[in-house]
Coordinates of C-alpha atoms in Angstrom, one line a residue:
M1 CA -49.5 -51.8 34.5
G2 CA -48.4 -51.2 38.2
L3 CA -45.6 -48.7 37.2
L4 CA -48.3 -46.8 35.6
L5 CA -50.7 -46.5 38.6
L6 CA -47.5 -45.7 40.8
L7 CA -46.5 -42.7 38.5
T8 CA -50.2 -41.6 38.4
S9 CA -50.8 -41.6 42.3
T10 CA -47.2 -40.0 42.8
L11 CA -48.4 -37.0 40.5
L12 CA -51.8 -36.9 42.1
F13 CA -51.0 -36.7 45.8
S14 CA -47.5 -34.7 45.4
Y15 CA -47.9 -31.2 47.1
L16 CA -45.8 -28.2 47.5
K17 CA -46.1 -24.5 48.8
I18 CA -44.0 -22.1 50.1
T19 CA -45.0 -20.8 53.5
S20 CA -42.5 -17.8 54.5
V21 CA -39.4 -16.3 53.4
D22 CA -37.5 -14.4 56.2
L23 CA -34.2 -12.3 55.9
S24 CA -32.3 -11.0 58.7
V25 CA -28.9 -9.5 59.3
E26 CA -26.1 -10.7 61.4
P27 CA -24.6 -9.5 63.9
S28 CA -26.9 -6.3 63.4
D29 CA -28.6 -4.2 61.0
E30 CA -26.4 -1.2 62.3
V31 CA -22.9 -2.0 62.2
S32 CA -19.3 -0.1 62.2
R33 CA -16.9 -0.1 59.1
G34 CA -15.3 -3.2 58.6
T35 CA -17.6 -5.4 60.2
N36 CA -18.3 -9.0 58.5
V37 CA -22.1 -8.9 58.0
T38 CA -24.2 -12.2 56.8
L39 CA -27.3 -11.9 55.3
R40 CA -29.4 -14.9 56.3
C41 CA -32.4 -15.9 54.0
K42 CA -34.9 -18.7 55.5
G43 CA -37.6 -20.2 53.5
K44 CA -40.3 -22.7 54.8
V45 CA -41.9 -24.9 52.7
L46 CA -45.0 -27.4 52.7
T47 CA -44.8 -30.4 50.7
S48 CA -45.5 -34.2 50.5
R49 CA -42.5 -35.1 48.6
M50 CA -39.6 -36.8 49.8
D51 CA -36.8 -36.3 47.4
A52 CA -34.4 -33.0 47.6
L53 CA -36.2 -30.2 45.9
I54 CA -34.3 -27.5 44.0
R55 CA -34.3 -24.0 45.5
V56 CA -33.2 -20.7 43.6
Y57 CA -32.3 -17.8 45.8
T58 CA -32.0 -14.1 44.7
I59 CA -30.4 -11.4 46.6
S60 CA -31.3 -7.9 45.9
K61 CA -29.9 -4.4 47.0
D62 CA -32.4 -1.3 46.7
D63 CA -34.5 -3.0 44.0
V64 CA -31.4 -4.0 42.0
V65 CA -30.4 -7.9 41.7
I66 CA -26.9 -8.6 43.2
Y67 CA -26.5 -12.2 43.6
N68 CA -28.5 -15.5 42.4
K69 CA -27.7 -19.0 44.0
T70 CA -29.1 -22.4 43.0
T71 CA -29.0 -25.3 45.4
S72 CA -30.9 -28.6 46.5
S73 CA -30.1 -28.0 50.2
S74 CA -32.7 -27.2 52.8
E75 CA -30.3 -25.3 54.9
D76 CA -30.7 -21.6 55.2
F77 CA -29.2 -19.3 52.5
L78 CA -26.1 -17.3 53.8
Y79 CA -24.7 -14.2 51.5
H80 CA -22.0 -12.6 53.2
L81 CA -20.3 -8.9 53.1
P82 CA -16.8 -9.1 54.5
E83 CA -15.6 -5.8 56.1
A84 CA -18.6 -3.8 55.4
R85 CA -18.2 -0.4 54.1
V86 CA -20.6 2.6 53.8
S87 CA -21.1 1.8 50.4
N88 CA -23.0 -1.5 51.3
N89 CA -25.8 0.6 53.0
G90 CA -29.3 0.0 51.6
K91 CA -32.4 -2.3 51.6
Y92 CA -31.8 -5.7 51.2
R93 CA -34.6 -8.4 50.0
C94 CA -34.5 -12.3 49.4
R95 CA -36.5 -14.3 47.2
M96 CA -37.0 -17.9 46.8
H97 CA -38.0 -19.9 43.8
M98 CA -39.0 -23.6 43.8
M99 CA -40.8 -25.9 40.9
G100 CA -43.2 -22.7 40.1
E101 CA -43.5 -21.1 43.4
E102 CA -42.0 -18.0 44.7
M103 CA -42.1 -15.9 47.6
G104 CA -39.9 -12.7 48.7
S105 CA -39.3 -11.4 52.2
Q106 CA -39.5 -8.1 53.5
A107 CA -37.0 -5.6 53.0
V108 CA -34.2 -5.2 55.8
R109 CA -32.2 -1.7 55.8
L110 CA -28.3 -2.2 56.6
S111 CA -26.6 0.6 58.1
V112 CA -22.7 0.8 58.3
T113 CA -21.0 3.7 59.8
G114 CA -17.7 5.0 59.8
M115 CA -15.1 5.9 56.9
S116 CA -11.3 6.0 56.4
T117 CA -9.3 9.2 56.5
P118 CA -8.1 10.1 53.1
I119 CA -4.6 10.7 52.2
L120 CA -3.4 13.5 49.9
Q121 CA -0.3 13.4 47.7
L122 CA 1.2 16.3 45.5
S123 CA 3.5 16.2 42.7
K124 CA 5.7 18.9 43.8
A125 CA 6.2 20.8 47.1
I126 CA 7.5 24.1 45.8
V127 CA 6.5 25.6 42.4
T128 CA 6.6 28.9 40.5
E129 CA 3.6 31.0 40.6
G130 CA 1.3 29.9 37.7
E131 CA 2.8 26.2 37.4
A132 CA 0.6 23.6 37.7
V133 CA 0.3 20.9 40.5
N134 CA -0.9 17.4 40.3
A135 CA -3.1 16.1 43.4
T136 CA -3.8 12.5 44.2
C137 CA -6.2 12.0 47.1
L138 CA -6.9 8.6 48.2
A139 CA -9.7 6.9 50.0
P140 CA -8.0 3.3 51.2
G141 CA -10.2 0.4 51.4
E142 CA -13.4 2.3 50.3
T143 CA -15.6 1.1 47.3
G144 CA -18.7 2.4 45.4
S145 CA -19.1 5.8 43.6
I146 CA -16.6 8.5 44.9
L147 CA -16.1 11.9 44.4
F148 CA -13.2 13.7 45.7
N149 CA -12.8 17.5 46.8
F150 CA -9.6 19.5 47.0
Y151 CA -9.1 22.6 49.5
D152 CA -6.4 25.1 49.7
G153 CA -6.8 26.6 53.3
S154 CA -10.5 26.9 54.1
K155 CA -11.2 27.6 50.0
D156 CA -12.3 24.9 48.0
I157 CA -10.3 24.3 44.9
D158 CA -12.4 24.3 41.7
K159 CA -11.2 20.6 41.0
M160 CA -13.1 17.6 41.6
G161 CA -12.1 14.1 40.4
Q162 CA -13.8 10.5 40.4
S163 CA -11.8 7.8 38.5
S164 CA -9.8 11.1 37.0
N165 CA -8.0 11.2 40.1
P166 CA -5.5 12.6 40.2
V167 CA -6.2 16.2 39.2
M168 CA -4.3 19.2 38.2
F169 CA -4.6 22.7 39.4
R170 CA -2.7 26.0 39.8
P171 CA -2.1 27.7 43.3
K172 CA -3.3 31.3 43.4
G173 CA -0.8 33.6 45.0
V174 CA 3.0 33.5 46.1
G175 CA 3.8 31.9 49.3
D176 CA 3.0 28.8 51.5
H177 CA -0.2 27.1 50.7
V178 CA -1.8 24.2 53.0
I179 CA -3.6 21.7 50.7
R180 CA -6.1 19.3 52.2
C181 CA -8.8 16.8 50.2
S182 CA -11.8 14.7 51.5
Y183 CA -14.2 12.5 49.8
S184 CA -18.0 11.3 49.5
V185 CA -19.3 8.2 48.8
F186 CA -22.9 8.1 47.2
V187 CA -25.5 5.5 48.0
M188 CA -28.4 6.9 46.3
P189 CA -30.0 9.0 47.5
D190 CA -27.8 9.3 50.2
K191 CA -24.3 10.7 50.6
F192 CA -21.4 10.1 52.9
S193 CA -18.7 12.2 53.5
S194 CA -15.3 11.5 54.9
P195 CA -13.0 13.7 57.4
Q196 CA -10.7 15.7 55.9
S197 CA -7.1 14.2 54.9
N198 CA -3.7 15.2 56.2
A199 CA -2.4 18.6 55.3
V200 CA 0.4 19.2 52.9
N201 CA 2.4 22.2 52.5
L202 CA 2.9 23.8 49.0
T203 CA 5.4 26.6 48.5
V204 CA 5.1 29.2 45.3
K205 CA 8.1 31.0 44.7
V206 CA 8.7 33.9 42.1
L207 CA 10.5 34.2 38.9
T208 CA 10.1 38.0 37.8
I209 CA 10.7 39.3 34.3
S210 CA 10.3 43.1 33.2
P211 CA 9.4 44.1 31.1
Q212 CA 6.6 41.3 30.2
D213 CA 4.7 43.4 27.7
N214 CA 5.7 44.8 24.2
V215 CA 8.8 42.9 24.2
Y216 CA 10.8 42.9 20.9
E217 CA 13.9 40.8 19.8
G218 CA 16.8 42.9 20.8
D219 CA 15.0 44.2 23.9
A220 CA 17.0 43.9 27.1
L221 CA 15.1 42.1 29.9
K222 CA 15.6 42.4 33.7
I223 CA 15.1 38.5 35.2
T224 CA 14.9 37.9 38.8
C225 CA 14.7 34.6 40.4
S226 CA 14.6 33.9 44.5
V227 CA 13.5 31.3 46.5
N228 CA 11.6 31.6 50.2
D229 CA 13.7 32.4 53.3
S230 CA 13.8 29.1 54.5
M231 CA 16.2 28.1 51.7
K232 CA 18.8 30.4 53.4
D233 CA 19.8 27.8 56.0
Y234 CA 21.0 25.4 53.1
P235 CA 24.5 27.2 52.2
D236 CA 25.3 24.4 49.6
A237 CA 22.2 25.5 47.7
L238 CA 22.9 26.5 44.0
L239 CA 20.3 28.5 42.0
L240 CA 20.6 28.9 38.2
L241 CA 19.0 31.2 35.7
S242 CA 19.0 30.0 31.9
Q243 CA 17.2 30.7 28.7
G244 CA 17.6 27.6 26.4
D245 CA 21.1 26.4 26.8
T246 CA 22.5 29.9 27.7
L247 CA 23.3 30.2 31.2
L248 CA 22.6 33.8 32.4
N249 CA 23.5 33.8 36.0
S250 CA 23.7 31.7 38.9
G251 CA 23.5 32.4 42.7
N252 CA 22.4 30.7 46.3
T253 CA 19.0 31.9 47.0
F254 CA 18.9 35.1 44.5
V255 CA 19.9 35.7 40.9
H256 CA 19.7 38.5 38.6
A257 CA 20.3 39.0 34.7
N258 CA 20.2 41.8 32.4
W259 CA 19.7 40.1 29.3
I260 CA 19.1 41.0 25.6
V261 CA 16.4 39.0 24.0
Q262 CA 17.8 36.8 21.3
A263 CA 14.7 34.6 20.8
T264 CA 13.7 33.8 17.3
G265 CA 10.1 32.4 18.0
P266 CA 6.9 34.0 19.4
E267 CA 7.7 32.8 22.9
L268 CA 10.8 33.2 25.1
N269 CA 11.1 30.4 28.1
V270 CA 13.2 31.3 30.9
V271 CA 14.1 28.8 33.7
C272 CA 15.1 29.0 36.9
R273 CA 16.7 25.9 38.7
L274 CA 17.2 25.1 42.3
Y275 CA 19.6 22.2 43.2
V276 CA 19.9 21.3 47.1
R277 CA 22.0 18.3 47.3
S278 CA 20.5 15.6 44.8
A279 CA 17.0 17.4 44.9
E280 CA 16.2 19.4 42.0
K281 CA 13.4 21.8 41.5
V282 CA 12.6 24.0 38.4
A283 CA 10.6 27.0 37.8
M284 CA 9.8 28.4 34.2
K285 CA 8.4 31.6 33.2
T286 CA 7.1 32.5 29.3
V287 CA 7.4 35.8 27.7
S288 CA 5.6 36.6 24.1
V289 CA 8.5 38.2 22.1
T290 CA 7.5 40.1 19.3
E291 CA 10.0 39.6 16.1
L292 CA 12.0 42.3 14.9
F293 CA 11.7 40.8 11.6
S294 CA 10.7 37.3 10.5
V295 CA 12.8 34.3 9.3
P296 CA 13.6 35.2 5.8
I297 CA 12.5 33.2 2.9
L298 CA 14.7 31.9 0.1
Q299 CA 12.8 31.8 -3.4
M300 CA 14.1 30.9 -6.8
S301 CA 12.6 32.2 -10.1
P302 CA 12.1 30.8 -12.4
S303 CA 10.6 27.3 -10.6
E304 CA 12.4 25.2 -12.9
V305 CA 15.8 25.7 -14.6
F306 CA 18.2 24.1 -17.0
Q307 CA 22.0 24.1 -16.7
G308 CA 23.2 27.2 -17.9
D309 CA 20.0 29.2 -17.5
S310 CA 19.8 32.5 -15.4
I311 CA 18.7 32.0 -12.1
R312 CA 16.9 34.8 -9.9
L313 CA 17.1 34.1 -6.0
T314 CA 14.8 36.2 -3.6
C315 CA 15.9 36.5 0.0
T316 CA 12.9 38.5 1.7
S317 CA 11.6 39.0 5.5
R318 CA 7.9 39.2 4.8
I319 CA 7.5 40.6 8.6
L320 CA 9.0 43.9 9.7
S321 CA 8.6 45.9 13.0
Y322 CA 9.3 49.4 11.2
D323 CA 9.1 51.5 14.3
K324 CA 11.7 49.2 16.4
L325 CA 14.2 49.4 13.2
G326 CA 14.1 52.9 13.2
G327 CA 15.0 53.1 9.6
E328 CA 17.9 50.5 10.1
P329 CA 18.4 48.6 6.9
L330 CA 18.3 44.9 6.5
I331 CA 21.5 43.3 5.5
Y332 CA 21.0 40.3 3.2
R333 CA 23.6 37.8 2.4
L334 CA 23.6 34.4 0.5
E335 CA 26.1 32.2 2.2
S336 CA 26.6 29.9 -0.8
L337 CA 29.0 32.4 -3.2
T338 CA 28.7 31.8 -6.9
D339 CA 30.9 33.4 -9.5
N340 CA 29.9 36.2 -11.9
M341 CA 27.0 36.8 -9.5
T342 CA 25.1 40.2 -9.0
Q343 CA 23.0 41.2 -5.8
A344 CA 21.1 44.2 -4.7
N345 CA 18.6 44.2 -1.9
G346 CA 18.2 40.6 -1.1
I347 CA 18.0 39.8 -5.1
F348 CA 21.0 37.3 -6.5
V349 CA 21.3 36.7 -10.0
F350 CA 23.6 34.1 -11.4
K351 CA 24.1 31.1 -14.0
A352 CA 22.7 27.7 -13.0
K353 CA 25.9 25.4 -12.2
K354 CA 25.8 21.8 -14.0
I355 CA 25.5 20.1 -10.6
D356 CA 22.8 20.4 -7.9
F357 CA 23.5 22.8 -5.0
N358 CA 22.1 24.1 -1.7
Y359 CA 21.5 27.5 -1.0
T360 CA 20.8 29.6 2.2
C361 CA 20.3 33.3 2.9
T362 CA 20.6 35.4 6.2
V363 CA 19.3 38.6 7.3
V364 CA 21.0 40.9 9.9
A365 CA 19.9 44.0 11.9
K366 CA 20.3 45.5 15.2
G367 CA 22.4 42.5 16.1
I368 CA 19.9 39.6 15.5
K369 CA 20.8 37.4 12.6
K370 CA 18.2 35.2 11.1
K371 CA 18.8 32.1 8.6
S372 CA 16.7 31.0 5.9
N373 CA 15.8 27.4 5.2
V374 CA 17.8 25.5 2.9
L375 CA 16.8 25.8 -1.0
A376 CA 18.0 23.1 -2.9
I377 CA 18.5 23.8 -6.8
N378 CA 18.5 20.8 -9.3
P379 CA 19.2 22.2 -12.7
K380 CA 17.7 20.4 -15.2
V381 CA 19.5 18.6 -18.0
P382 CA 17.8 19.4 -21.3
V383 CA 16.5 16.4 -23.7
S384 CA 18.2 15.7 -26.6
A385 CA 16.6 15.2 -29.8
P386 CA 14.8 11.5 -29.7
K387 CA 15.6 8.9 -32.0
I388 CA 12.4 7.0 -33.2
S389 CA 12.8 3.5 -34.3
V390 CA 10.3 0.2 -34.1
H391 CA 10.7 -2.7 -31.9
G392 CA 10.3 -6.1 -33.9
S393 CA 9.1 -6.3 -37.8
A394 CA 6.7 -3.9 -39.0
I395 CA 4.1 -6.4 -40.6
L396 CA 1.2 -4.9 -42.5
G397 CA -2.3 -5.4 -40.8
K398 CA -0.8 -5.9 -37.4
E399 CA 0.0 -3.9 -34.2
L400 CA 3.8 -2.5 -34.3
N401 CA 5.7 -0.9 -31.1
I402 CA 7.2 2.5 -32.2
S403 CA 10.0 3.4 -29.5
C404 CA 11.1 7.1 -28.8
L405 CA 14.2 8.0 -26.7
S406 CA 16.4 10.9 -26.0
E407 CA 19.9 10.1 -24.8
T408 CA 20.2 12.8 -22.4
G409 CA 17.7 14.9 -20.3
T410 CA 16.4 15.0 -16.8
P411 CA 13.1 12.7 -16.2
P412 CA 10.4 13.3 -16.4
I413 CA 10.3 13.5 -19.9
T414 CA 7.0 13.6 -22.0
Y415 CA 7.4 11.9 -25.3
T416 CA 4.4 12.6 -27.9
L417 CA 4.1 10.9 -31.2
W418 CA 3.0 12.4 -34.2
K419 CA 1.5 11.3 -37.7
N420 CA 1.5 13.9 -40.3
N421 CA 1.6 16.8 -37.7
K422 CA -1.2 15.3 -35.9
Q423 CA -0.8 14.3 -32.5
D424 CA -1.6 10.8 -31.9
N425 CA -0.8 9.6 -28.1
T426 CA 1.8 11.1 -25.4
V427 CA 3.7 9.1 -22.6
V428 CA 5.4 10.4 -19.7
V429 CA 8.8 8.6 -18.8
Q430 CA 9.8 9.0 -15.3
E431 CA 13.2 6.9 -15.5
F432 CA 16.7 7.7 -17.0
H433 CA 17.5 6.0 -20.4
K434 CA 14.0 4.5 -20.7
P435 CA 12.0 4.5 -23.9
A436 CA 8.6 5.7 -24.4
M437 CA 6.9 2.9 -26.4
F438 CA 4.0 3.7 -28.6
T439 CA 1.5 1.2 -30.2
V440 CA 0.2 1.6 -33.7
L441 CA -1.7 -0.6 -36.2
V442 CA 0.2 -0.7 -39.5
S443 CA -2.5 -0.4 -42.2
E444 CA -0.7 0.6 -45.3
P445 CA 2.8 0.1 -46.3
E446 CA 3.9 3.7 -46.5
Q447 CA 1.9 4.6 -43.2
L448 CA 5.0 4.5 -41.0
H449 CA 7.0 7.4 -43.0
E450 CA 4.4 9.5 -41.6
Y451 CA 5.3 9.3 -37.9
F452 CA 7.8 11.3 -35.9
C453 CA 8.0 12.0 -32.2
R454 CA 8.9 14.9 -29.8
A455 CA 10.5 15.1 -26.4
S456 CA 10.3 17.8 -23.7
N457 CA 11.1 17.7 -20.0
G458 CA 10.5 21.3 -19.0
N459 CA 9.6 25.0 -20.3
R460 CA 11.9 24.8 -23.5
E461 CA 10.9 24.2 -27.1
P462 CA 10.4 20.3 -27.5
E463 CA 12.9 18.4 -29.4
L464 CA 11.9 16.7 -32.7
S465 CA 12.9 13.4 -34.1
D466 CA 13.7 12.3 -37.7
K467 CA 10.7 10.7 -39.4
L468 CA 10.6 6.8 -39.1
R469 CA 12.1 5.0 -41.7
T470 CA 11.4 1.3 -41.7
A471 CA 10.4 -1.2 -44.2
V472 CA 6.7 -2.9 -43.6
I473 CA 6.5 -6.4 -44.4
V474 CA 3.3 -7.3 -46.8
P475 CA 2.5 -10.7 -45.7
M476 CA 2.2 -13.9 -48.2
T477 CA -1.2 -13.6 -49.7
K478 CA -0.8 -16.4 -52.3
A479 CA 1.4 -18.8 -54.3
Y480 CA 1.1 -20.5 -57.7
L481 CA 2.7 -23.4 -58.9
M482 CA 3.3 -24.3 -62.9
V483 CA 5.2 -27.4 -64.2
L484 CA 7.6 -27.0 -67.4
P485 CA 6.9 -28.5 -69.9
T486 CA 3.2 -27.8 -69.7
S487 CA 2.6 -30.6 -72.6
G488 CA 4.9 -33.0 -74.5
D489 CA 6.4 -36.1 -73.1
I490 CA 6.9 -36.1 -69.4
S491 CA 8.6 -39.4 -69.1
E492 CA 11.5 -41.0 -67.4
G493 CA 15.0 -39.5 -68.0
H494 CA 13.6 -36.1 -68.9
S495 CA 13.7 -32.9 -66.6
V496 CA 10.9 -31.2 -65.2
T497 CA 10.8 -27.7 -63.8
L498 CA 8.3 -26.5 -61.0
I499 CA 8.0 -22.9 -61.1
C500 CA 6.5 -21.3 -57.8
S501 CA 5.3 -17.7 -58.2
F502 CA 4.2 -15.8 -55.0
T503 CA 3.0 -12.2 -53.6
G504 CA 4.8 -10.6 -50.4
T505 CA 7.7 -8.9 -49.4
P506 CA 11.1 -10.2 -49.7
P507 CA 13.2 -12.1 -48.8
V508 CA 11.0 -15.3 -49.5
T509 CA 12.1 -18.6 -48.7
V510 CA 10.5 -21.2 -51.0
G511 CA 10.4 -24.9 -50.6
W512 CA 9.1 -27.6 -53.2
Y513 CA 6.9 -30.5 -51.7
R514 CA 5.2 -33.8 -52.5
E515 CA 2.4 -35.0 -50.9
S516 CA 3.7 -38.3 -50.4
D517 CA 6.3 -36.7 -48.5
S518 CA 6.5 -33.7 -45.6
N519 CA 10.3 -33.4 -46.3
S520 CA 11.2 -30.6 -48.9
L521 CA 12.5 -31.6 -52.0
N522 CA 14.7 -28.3 -52.2
L523 CA 14.7 -25.2 -50.2
T524 CA 15.7 -21.6 -51.5
T525 CA 15.7 -18.1 -50.7
T526 CA 15.0 -15.1 -53.3
K527 CA 14.4 -11.6 -53.3
I528 CA 12.1 -11.7 -56.4
N529 CA 8.4 -12.9 -56.4
T530 CA 9.1 -16.2 -58.4
T531 CA 11.9 -19.1 -58.5
S532 CA 12.2 -22.5 -59.9
Y533 CA 13.5 -25.9 -59.1
T534 CA 14.6 -28.5 -62.1
F535 CA 15.0 -32.2 -61.6
I536 CA 15.2 -35.4 -63.6
L537 CA 12.1 -37.6 -63.5
S538 CA 11.8 -41.3 -62.7
K539 CA 8.7 -43.2 -62.4
K540 CA 8.7 -42.9 -58.6
H541 CA 8.3 -39.1 -58.9
S542 CA 4.6 -39.6 -60.2
D543 CA 2.8 -37.6 -57.4
K544 CA 0.9 -34.5 -56.5
Y545 CA 3.5 -31.5 -56.1
Y546 CA 3.2 -27.9 -54.3
C547 CA 5.2 -25.0 -53.2
K548 CA 5.4 -23.2 -49.7
A549 CA 6.5 -19.4 -49.9
Q550 CA 7.5 -17.7 -46.5
N551 CA 8.5 -14.4 -45.5
R552 CA 9.0 -12.7 -41.8
A553 CA 5.2 -12.3 -41.8
N554 CA 3.7 -15.9 -42.7
F555 CA 3.6 -18.5 -45.4
V556 CA 1.4 -19.6 -48.0
E557 CA 1.1 -22.9 -49.9
S558 CA 0.2 -23.1 -53.7
N559 CA -2.1 -25.3 -55.5
R560 CA -1.5 -28.9 -56.2
V561 CA 0.1 -30.2 -59.5
E562 CA -0.4 -33.9 -60.5
L563 CA 2.9 -35.2 -62.3
E564 CA 2.3 -38.8 -64.1
V565 CA 5.8 -39.9 -65.2
G566 CA 5.7 -41.9 -68.5
M567 CA 8.2 -44.8 -69.7
A568 CA 11.2 -44.0 -71.7
K569 CA 11.3 -44.3 -75.4
W570 CA 13.8 -46.8 -75.5
K571 CA 11.9 -49.2 -73.0
K572 CA 8.9 -48.6 -75.5
L573 CA 10.8 -49.7 -78.6
L574 CA 12.4 -52.6 -76.9
I575 CA 9.1 -53.5 -75.8
S576 CA 7.5 -53.3 -79.2
G577 CA 10.6 -55.0 -81.1
T578 CA 10.2 -58.0 -78.7
V579 CA 6.6 -58.2 -79.3
I580 CA 7.2 -58.1 -83.1
L581 CA 9.9 -60.7 -82.9
V582 CA 7.6 -63.1 -80.7
V583 CA 4.6 -62.4 -82.8
S584 CA 6.9 -63.1 -85.8
S585 CA 8.4 -66.1 -84.4
L586 CA 4.6 -67.4 -83.6
V587 CA 3.5 -66.7 -87.1
M588 CA 6.5 -68.7 -88.6
M589 CA 6.0 -71.4 -86.6
G590 CA 2.3 -71.6 -87.7
C591 CA 3.3 -71.6 -91.3
V592 CA 5.7 -74.1 -90.8
L593 CA 3.5 -76.4 -88.7
F594 CA 0.8 -75.9 -91.6
I595 CA 3.2 -76.9 -94.5
R596 CA 4.3 -79.8 -92.6
S597 CA 0.7 -80.6 -91.8
R598 CA -0.2 -80.6 -95.7
R599 CA 2.8 -82.6 -96.7
G600 CA 1.9 -85.6 -94.2
R601 CA -2.0 -85.6 -95.6
H602 CA -0.4 -86.6 -99.3
T603 CA 2.2 -89.1 -98.1
Y604 CA 0.1 -91.1 -96.0
S605 CA -3.4 -91.3 -97.6
P606 CA -5.2 -94.8 -97.4
P607 CA -4.8 -97.1 -100.6
E608 CA -8.5 -97.1 -101.1
T609 CA -8.6 -93.5 -101.7
Q610 CA -5.6 -93.7 -104.2
A611 CA -7.2 -96.3 -105.7
S612 CA -10.6 -94.3 -106.4
H613 CA -8.6 -91.3 -107.2
V614 CA -7.1 -92.9 -109.8
F615 CA -10.0 -94.8 -110.9
R616 CA -11.7 -91.7 -111.5

């Protein structure tokens, strides 16, 4: 009860109120670049509580929160800005939150003056007219949103960079250029601009080519490459003029070449290289070149050929500059000559070889020679007449796989199965010596003789197989067991014949069985629809008998026939004689006993009886 009263009194009499929040800047709200600045946030609280209270401080710049801090200390909260930059300029506020109470300070403006001098770097110091240069402007130590500006002398270069620094530009005009840069730091809505960077000299040298317009293959070009006069102080300088891998001329500070254009593409790239000790400078110039005639195209007709077929190769240049050619004919040649070939005006006709071969053609005019791409010719081997056969046994009422295979022929080969001149199915085989497999249902015994297949691997007449020749196995449908003799004496010592009749395609394996024993009495194979088994009877042969008939399709069991084996005749006679003898003996014994009994009655009569008998 006392603890409850204490808790209630604590809740009733605890009190907290934030009375003020002040923000100050140290050492001053106006500092120079690189000064370590501290923002001091002091909050005053009126409370009756004695325990440590949790305070949450929030620092914002231009109304954007930049820092949060939770602490139980009652000391002033300090936020540090080490080595202040102009990007730190702005209005700062501090806000304190405590147990549902919240209060913010007045805004304090921080002003930082001074910016670092930018540093300019160029990727090249000497370039050819029209060549691009990469320029990098550095603002050491600066932060924030920065925009860079580049200048060529007193003129602005139409390139500015932020995170994309460096930028690429092309100096305008031949000679020396003085390149500078500057940058601006944006602290919205204000912008702070830096001084200009160091100056970097850029020299633009000259590489001249004439003419530059209406240049055709085979034309003569005048090419000149030189460097500025300052390079004359280097006697070991080497200037090389080249086109591709061809060296046109060389010198110290000036080179000149009269050169016949041999370019086979739409552009001609001329390169001038300057070597001074271990340094290398490169100038390039591109001249558009019109083809005198296009690279020839070698085509085959027909597009598919078989060994021994006639082939027609056509070599043509589709683009011709008739005015420049001036009526000079184009000379076509086939580089891979073939026996018995006829040719005229870029058309070559010959018989296809039995092996694969590669062909190219060339066109020559006005000293310009051009070669076509390689044309690979792969003559196909015609298909041979396919052979048709079956896989496994053909069983009436079941599915069967029919195989169709050509021994020779270049794949892919299209195999088609026909039935009575009606197309049944088609299979395309992509591999050598692989048969096409067709699945059919055998519904009639003579059905398979109606099937044949044909094979084709191109634009030739298909090859046909013979008709399918195979026997259809009719499954076993029933079996019947008959016993001979059908009547009369079936007894021990006599022979009995079990005859098994059945329906189904031979050869048929027949077995005879009795119900009391799973082992067969006899097995035989026959090519007819009936067979028999004969054996001598004994008393133990009394049982039910049946037969099983099996061919390559299935097996069936016959009906059951019961045999009751009787006793042999001699046994019956022996038993009858014995019975008669026993009966006769018994009768005789009875008669003897009877007679004896009668005699005894007369011999031993009592005296009274005799006397009375006499008396009467």
